[in-house]
PDB file of C-alpha atoms in Angstrom:
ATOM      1  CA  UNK N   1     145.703 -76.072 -45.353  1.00 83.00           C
ATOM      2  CA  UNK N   2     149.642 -76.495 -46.615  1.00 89.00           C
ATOM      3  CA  UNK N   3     150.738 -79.567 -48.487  1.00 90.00           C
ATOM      4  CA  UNK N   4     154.733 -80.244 -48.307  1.00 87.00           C
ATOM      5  CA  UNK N   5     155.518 -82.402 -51.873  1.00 88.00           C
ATOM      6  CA  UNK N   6     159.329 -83.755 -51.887  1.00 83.00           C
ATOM      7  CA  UNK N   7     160.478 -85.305 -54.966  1.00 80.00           C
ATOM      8  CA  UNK N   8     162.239 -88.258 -55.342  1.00 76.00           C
ATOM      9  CA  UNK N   9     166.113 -89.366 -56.615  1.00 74.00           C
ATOM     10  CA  UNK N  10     166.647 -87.777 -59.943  1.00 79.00           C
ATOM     11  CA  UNK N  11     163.689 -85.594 -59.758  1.00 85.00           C
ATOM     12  CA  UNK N  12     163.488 -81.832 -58.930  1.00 89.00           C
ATOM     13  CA  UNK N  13     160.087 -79.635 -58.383  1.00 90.00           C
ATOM     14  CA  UNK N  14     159.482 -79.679 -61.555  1.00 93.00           C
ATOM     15  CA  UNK N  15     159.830 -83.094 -62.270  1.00 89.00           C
ATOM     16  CA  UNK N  16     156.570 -85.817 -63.692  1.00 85.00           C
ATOM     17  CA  UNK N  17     153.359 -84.734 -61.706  1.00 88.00           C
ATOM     18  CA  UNK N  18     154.450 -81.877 -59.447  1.00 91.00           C
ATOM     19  CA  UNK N  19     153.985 -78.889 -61.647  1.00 95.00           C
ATOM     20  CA  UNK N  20     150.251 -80.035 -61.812  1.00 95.00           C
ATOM     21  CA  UNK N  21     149.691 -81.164 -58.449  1.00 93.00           C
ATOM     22  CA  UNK N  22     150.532 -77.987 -57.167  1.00 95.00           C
ATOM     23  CA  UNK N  23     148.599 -76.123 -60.080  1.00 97.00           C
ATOM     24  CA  UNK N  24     145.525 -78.113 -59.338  1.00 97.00           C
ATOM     25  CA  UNK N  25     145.676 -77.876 -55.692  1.00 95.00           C
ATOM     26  CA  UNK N  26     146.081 -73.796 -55.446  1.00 96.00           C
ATOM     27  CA  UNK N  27     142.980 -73.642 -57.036  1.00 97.00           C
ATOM     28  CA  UNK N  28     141.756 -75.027 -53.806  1.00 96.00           C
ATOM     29  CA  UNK N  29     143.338 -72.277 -51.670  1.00 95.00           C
ATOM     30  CA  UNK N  30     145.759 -75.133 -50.919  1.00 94.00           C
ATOM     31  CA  UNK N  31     149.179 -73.886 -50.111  1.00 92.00           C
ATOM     32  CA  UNK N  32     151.660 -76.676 -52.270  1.00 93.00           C
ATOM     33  CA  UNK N  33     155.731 -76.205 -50.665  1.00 89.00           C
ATOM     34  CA  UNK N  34     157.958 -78.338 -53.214  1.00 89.00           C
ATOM     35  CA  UNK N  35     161.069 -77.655 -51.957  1.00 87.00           C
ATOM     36  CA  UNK N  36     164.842 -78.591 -54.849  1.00 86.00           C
ATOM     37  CA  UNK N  37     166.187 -80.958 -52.625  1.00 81.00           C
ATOM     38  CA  UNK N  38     170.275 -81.061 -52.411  1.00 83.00           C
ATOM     39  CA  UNK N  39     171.993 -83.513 -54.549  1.00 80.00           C
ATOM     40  CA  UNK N  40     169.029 -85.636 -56.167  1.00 78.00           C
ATOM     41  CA  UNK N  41     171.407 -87.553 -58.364  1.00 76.00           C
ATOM     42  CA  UNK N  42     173.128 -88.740 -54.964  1.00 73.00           C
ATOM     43  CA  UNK N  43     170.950 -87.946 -52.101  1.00 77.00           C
ATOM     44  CA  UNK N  44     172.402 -87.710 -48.381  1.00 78.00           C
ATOM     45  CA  UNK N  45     169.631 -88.709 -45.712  1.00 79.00           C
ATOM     46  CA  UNK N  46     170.800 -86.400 -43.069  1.00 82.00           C
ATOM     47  CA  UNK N  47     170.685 -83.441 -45.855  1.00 83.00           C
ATOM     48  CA  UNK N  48     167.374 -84.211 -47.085  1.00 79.00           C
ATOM     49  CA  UNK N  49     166.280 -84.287 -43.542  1.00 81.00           C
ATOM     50  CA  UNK N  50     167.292 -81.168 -42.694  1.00 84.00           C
ATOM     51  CA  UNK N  51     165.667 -79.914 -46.114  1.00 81.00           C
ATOM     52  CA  UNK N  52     162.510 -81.117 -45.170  1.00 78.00           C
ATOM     53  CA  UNK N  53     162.718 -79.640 -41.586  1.00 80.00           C
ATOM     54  CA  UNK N  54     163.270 -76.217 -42.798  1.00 82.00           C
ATOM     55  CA  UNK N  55     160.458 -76.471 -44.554  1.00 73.00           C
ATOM     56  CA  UNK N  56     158.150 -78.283 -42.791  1.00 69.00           C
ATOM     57  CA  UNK N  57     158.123 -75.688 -40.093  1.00 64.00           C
ATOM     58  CA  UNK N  58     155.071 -74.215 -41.708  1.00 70.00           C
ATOM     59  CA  UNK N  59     152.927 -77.036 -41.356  1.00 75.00           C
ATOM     60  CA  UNK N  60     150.171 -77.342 -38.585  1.00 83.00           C
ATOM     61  CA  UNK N  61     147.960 -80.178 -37.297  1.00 82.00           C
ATOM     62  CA  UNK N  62     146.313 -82.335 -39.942  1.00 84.00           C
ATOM     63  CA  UNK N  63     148.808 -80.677 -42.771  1.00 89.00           C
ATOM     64  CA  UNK N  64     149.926 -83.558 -45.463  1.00 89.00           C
ATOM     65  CA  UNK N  65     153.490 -84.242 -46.460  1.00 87.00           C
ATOM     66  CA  UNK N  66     153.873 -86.146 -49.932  1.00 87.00           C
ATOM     67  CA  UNK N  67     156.655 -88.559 -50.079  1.00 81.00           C
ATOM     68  CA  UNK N  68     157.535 -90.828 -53.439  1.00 75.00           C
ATOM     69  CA  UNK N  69     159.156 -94.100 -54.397  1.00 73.00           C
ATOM     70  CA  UNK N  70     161.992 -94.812 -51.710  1.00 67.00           C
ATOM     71  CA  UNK N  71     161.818 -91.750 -50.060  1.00 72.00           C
ATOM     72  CA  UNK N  72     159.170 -93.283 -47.573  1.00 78.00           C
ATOM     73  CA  UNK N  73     161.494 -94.365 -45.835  1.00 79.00           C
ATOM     74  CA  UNK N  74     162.893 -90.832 -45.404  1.00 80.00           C
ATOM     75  CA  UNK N  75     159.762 -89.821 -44.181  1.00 83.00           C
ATOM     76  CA  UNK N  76     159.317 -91.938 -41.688  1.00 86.00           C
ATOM     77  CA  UNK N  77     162.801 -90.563 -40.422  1.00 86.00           C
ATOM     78  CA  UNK N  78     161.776 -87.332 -40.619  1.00 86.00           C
ATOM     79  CA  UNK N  79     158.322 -87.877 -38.227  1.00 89.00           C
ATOM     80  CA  UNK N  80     160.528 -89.645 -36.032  1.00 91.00           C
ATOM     81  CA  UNK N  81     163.715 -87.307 -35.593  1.00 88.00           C
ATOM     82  CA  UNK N  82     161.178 -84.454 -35.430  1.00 87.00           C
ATOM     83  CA  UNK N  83     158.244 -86.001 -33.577  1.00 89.00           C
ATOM     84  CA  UNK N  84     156.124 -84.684 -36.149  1.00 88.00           C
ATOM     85  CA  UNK N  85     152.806 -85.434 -35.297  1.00 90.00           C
ATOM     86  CA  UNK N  86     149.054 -85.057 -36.126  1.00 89.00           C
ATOM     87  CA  UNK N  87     149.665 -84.298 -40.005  1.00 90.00           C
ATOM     88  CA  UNK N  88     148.675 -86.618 -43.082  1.00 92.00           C
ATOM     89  CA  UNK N  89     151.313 -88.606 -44.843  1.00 90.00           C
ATOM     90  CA  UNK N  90     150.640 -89.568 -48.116  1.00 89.00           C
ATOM     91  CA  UNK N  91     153.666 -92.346 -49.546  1.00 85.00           C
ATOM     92  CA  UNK N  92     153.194 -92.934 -53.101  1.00 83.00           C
ATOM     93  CA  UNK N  93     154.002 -96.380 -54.545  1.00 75.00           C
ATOM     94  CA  UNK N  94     156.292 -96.638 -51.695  1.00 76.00           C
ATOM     95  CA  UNK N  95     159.307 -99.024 -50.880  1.00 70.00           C
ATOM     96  CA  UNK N  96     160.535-100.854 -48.171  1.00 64.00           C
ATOM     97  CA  UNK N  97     163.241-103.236 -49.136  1.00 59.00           C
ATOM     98  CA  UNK N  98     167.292-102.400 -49.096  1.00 54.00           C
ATOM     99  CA  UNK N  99     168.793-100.709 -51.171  1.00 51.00           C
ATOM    100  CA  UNK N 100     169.970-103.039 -53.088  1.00 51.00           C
ATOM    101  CA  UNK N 101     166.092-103.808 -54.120  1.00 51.00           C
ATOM    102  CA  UNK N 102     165.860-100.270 -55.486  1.00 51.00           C
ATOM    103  CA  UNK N 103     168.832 -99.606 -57.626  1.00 50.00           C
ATOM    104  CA  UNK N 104     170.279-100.927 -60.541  1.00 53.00           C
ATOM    105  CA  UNK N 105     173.240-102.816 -60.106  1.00 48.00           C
ATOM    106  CA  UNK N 106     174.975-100.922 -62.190  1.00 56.00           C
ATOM    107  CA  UNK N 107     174.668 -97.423 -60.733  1.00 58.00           C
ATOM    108  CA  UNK N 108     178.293 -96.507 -59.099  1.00 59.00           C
ATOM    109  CA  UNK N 109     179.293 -97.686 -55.781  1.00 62.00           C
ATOM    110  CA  UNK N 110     179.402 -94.095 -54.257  1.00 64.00           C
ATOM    111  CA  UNK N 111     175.937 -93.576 -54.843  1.00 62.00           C
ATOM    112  CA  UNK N 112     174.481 -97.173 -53.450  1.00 63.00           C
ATOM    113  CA  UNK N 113     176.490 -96.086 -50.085  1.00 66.00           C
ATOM    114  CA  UNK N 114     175.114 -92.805 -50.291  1.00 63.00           C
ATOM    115  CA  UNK N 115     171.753 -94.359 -50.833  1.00 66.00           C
ATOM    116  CA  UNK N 116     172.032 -96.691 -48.045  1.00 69.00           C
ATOM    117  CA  UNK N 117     171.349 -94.642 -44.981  1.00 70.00           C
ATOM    118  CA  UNK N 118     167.702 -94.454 -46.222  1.00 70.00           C
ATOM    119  CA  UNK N 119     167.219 -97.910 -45.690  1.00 70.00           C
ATOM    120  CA  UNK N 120     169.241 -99.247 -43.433  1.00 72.00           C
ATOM    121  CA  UNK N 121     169.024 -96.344 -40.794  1.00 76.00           C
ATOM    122  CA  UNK N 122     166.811 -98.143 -38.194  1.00 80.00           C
ATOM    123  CA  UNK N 123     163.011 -97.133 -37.461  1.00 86.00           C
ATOM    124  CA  UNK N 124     161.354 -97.004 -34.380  1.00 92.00           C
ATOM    125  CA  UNK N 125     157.523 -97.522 -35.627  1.00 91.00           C
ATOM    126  CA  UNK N 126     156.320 -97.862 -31.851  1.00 94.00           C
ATOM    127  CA  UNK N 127     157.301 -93.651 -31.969  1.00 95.00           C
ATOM    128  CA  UNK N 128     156.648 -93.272 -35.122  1.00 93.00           C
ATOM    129  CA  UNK N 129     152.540 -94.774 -34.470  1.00 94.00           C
ATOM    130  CA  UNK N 130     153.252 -92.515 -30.995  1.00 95.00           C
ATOM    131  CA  UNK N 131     152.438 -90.017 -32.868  1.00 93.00           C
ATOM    132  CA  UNK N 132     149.081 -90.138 -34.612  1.00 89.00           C
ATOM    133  CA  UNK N 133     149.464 -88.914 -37.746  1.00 91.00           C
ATOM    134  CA  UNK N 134     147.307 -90.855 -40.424  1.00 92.00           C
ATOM    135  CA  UNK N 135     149.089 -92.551 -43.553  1.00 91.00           C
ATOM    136  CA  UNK N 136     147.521 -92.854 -47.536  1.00 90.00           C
ATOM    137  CA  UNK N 137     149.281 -95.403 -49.073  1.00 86.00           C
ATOM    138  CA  UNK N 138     148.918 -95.782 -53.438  1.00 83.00           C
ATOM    139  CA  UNK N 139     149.871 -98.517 -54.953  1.00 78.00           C
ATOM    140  CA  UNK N 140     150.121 -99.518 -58.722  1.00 73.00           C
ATOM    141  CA  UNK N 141     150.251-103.293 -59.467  1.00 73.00           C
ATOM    142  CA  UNK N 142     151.796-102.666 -62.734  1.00 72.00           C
ATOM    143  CA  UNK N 143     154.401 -99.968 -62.228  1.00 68.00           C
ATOM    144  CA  UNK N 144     157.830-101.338 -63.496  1.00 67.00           C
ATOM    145  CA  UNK N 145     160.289-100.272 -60.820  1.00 65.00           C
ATOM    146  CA  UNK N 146     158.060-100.733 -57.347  1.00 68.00           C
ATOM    147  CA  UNK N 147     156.673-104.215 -56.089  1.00 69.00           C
ATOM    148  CA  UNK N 148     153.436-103.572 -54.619  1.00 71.00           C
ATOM    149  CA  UNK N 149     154.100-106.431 -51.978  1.00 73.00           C
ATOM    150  CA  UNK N 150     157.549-103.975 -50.784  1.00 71.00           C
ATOM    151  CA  UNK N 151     154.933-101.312 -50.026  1.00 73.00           C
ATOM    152  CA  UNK N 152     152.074-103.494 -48.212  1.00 75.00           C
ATOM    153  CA  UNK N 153     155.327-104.267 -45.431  1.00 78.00           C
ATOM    154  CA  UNK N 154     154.024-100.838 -44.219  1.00 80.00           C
ATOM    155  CA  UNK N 155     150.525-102.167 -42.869  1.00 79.00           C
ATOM    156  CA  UNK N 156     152.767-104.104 -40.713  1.00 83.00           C
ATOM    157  CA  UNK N 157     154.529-101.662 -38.982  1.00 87.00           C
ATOM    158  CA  UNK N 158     151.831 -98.407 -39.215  1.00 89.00           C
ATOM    159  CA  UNK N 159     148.881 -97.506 -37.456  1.00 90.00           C
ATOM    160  CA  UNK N 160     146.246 -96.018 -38.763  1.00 90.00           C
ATOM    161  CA  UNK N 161     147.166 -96.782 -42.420  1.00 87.00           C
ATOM    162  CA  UNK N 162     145.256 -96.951 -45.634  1.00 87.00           C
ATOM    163  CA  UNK N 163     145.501 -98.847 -48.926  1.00 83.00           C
ATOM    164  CA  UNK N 164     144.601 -97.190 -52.200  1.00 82.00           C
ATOM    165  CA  UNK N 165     145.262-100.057 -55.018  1.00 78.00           C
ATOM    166  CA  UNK N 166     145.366 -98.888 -58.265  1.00 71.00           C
ATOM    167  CA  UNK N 167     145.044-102.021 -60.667  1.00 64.00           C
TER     168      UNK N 167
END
């Protein structure tokens, strides 16, 4: 079994909970891939695409990929471009909203465009639930940065989807 983990803006490998998810889960005989991806302070979708696909060329039927925060969205690019199918995706405290729901209004201009592409880049869900893979959602009803309610818009749009609430 092979988990992919990629971080979030800002973050690198080694960033909040990775060091010990992937400690914790090689104790398991669980293979853990956190990839550095390119620019975190001003991510690129296209780069962080291609990233992932270099990496995720390892991964076999019923693998998981770990997504955080806004980069849901990214995922759900990256099944789709890819037709990645038959693996676990596990978004946690996910967001759905523009961009302009995610970052400060004070970050610089360059960045927010940069930004942009992961959100406003259309999906096609009816591909995306094409190709049974199986999605973990966690949500936290009292993390400061993520509305829950953003997160639940995936039910909406995703087959086979679960809700973990953590309250």
């Amino acid at each position: 079994r092979k988990i992919l983990v990629l971080h979030w803006w800002e973050a690198d490998s080694k960033s909040n909970w990775f060091p010990w998810l992937k400690t914790t889960l090689e104790k398991e005989k669980i293979e853990v891939i956190i990839p550095n991806l390119p620019e975190a302070h001003a991510p690129i979708l296209n780069d962080w695409l291609n990233t992932a696909k270099t990496k995720a060329w390892k991964l076999s039927i019923w693998d998981t990929i770990i997504w955080h925060s806004m980069w849901a969205k990214a995922l759900m690019h990256f099944i789709q471009n890819n037709n990645i199918s038959w693996i676990n995706c596990i978004l946690v405290w996910p967001t759905y909203e523009t961009i302009e729901d995610e970052v400060d209004l004070e970050d610089p201009i360059e960045i927010k465009k940069k930004l942009r592409d992961f959100h406003e880049t259309k999906l096609d869900f009816q591909k995306i639930n094409s190709l049974n893979n199986q999605y973990i959602v966690y949500l936290s009803y009292n993390d400061p940065f993520i509305n829950p309610n953003s997160a639940k818009k995936y039910y909406s749009q995703l087959n086979n989807i679960k809700f973990i609430d953590f309250h």
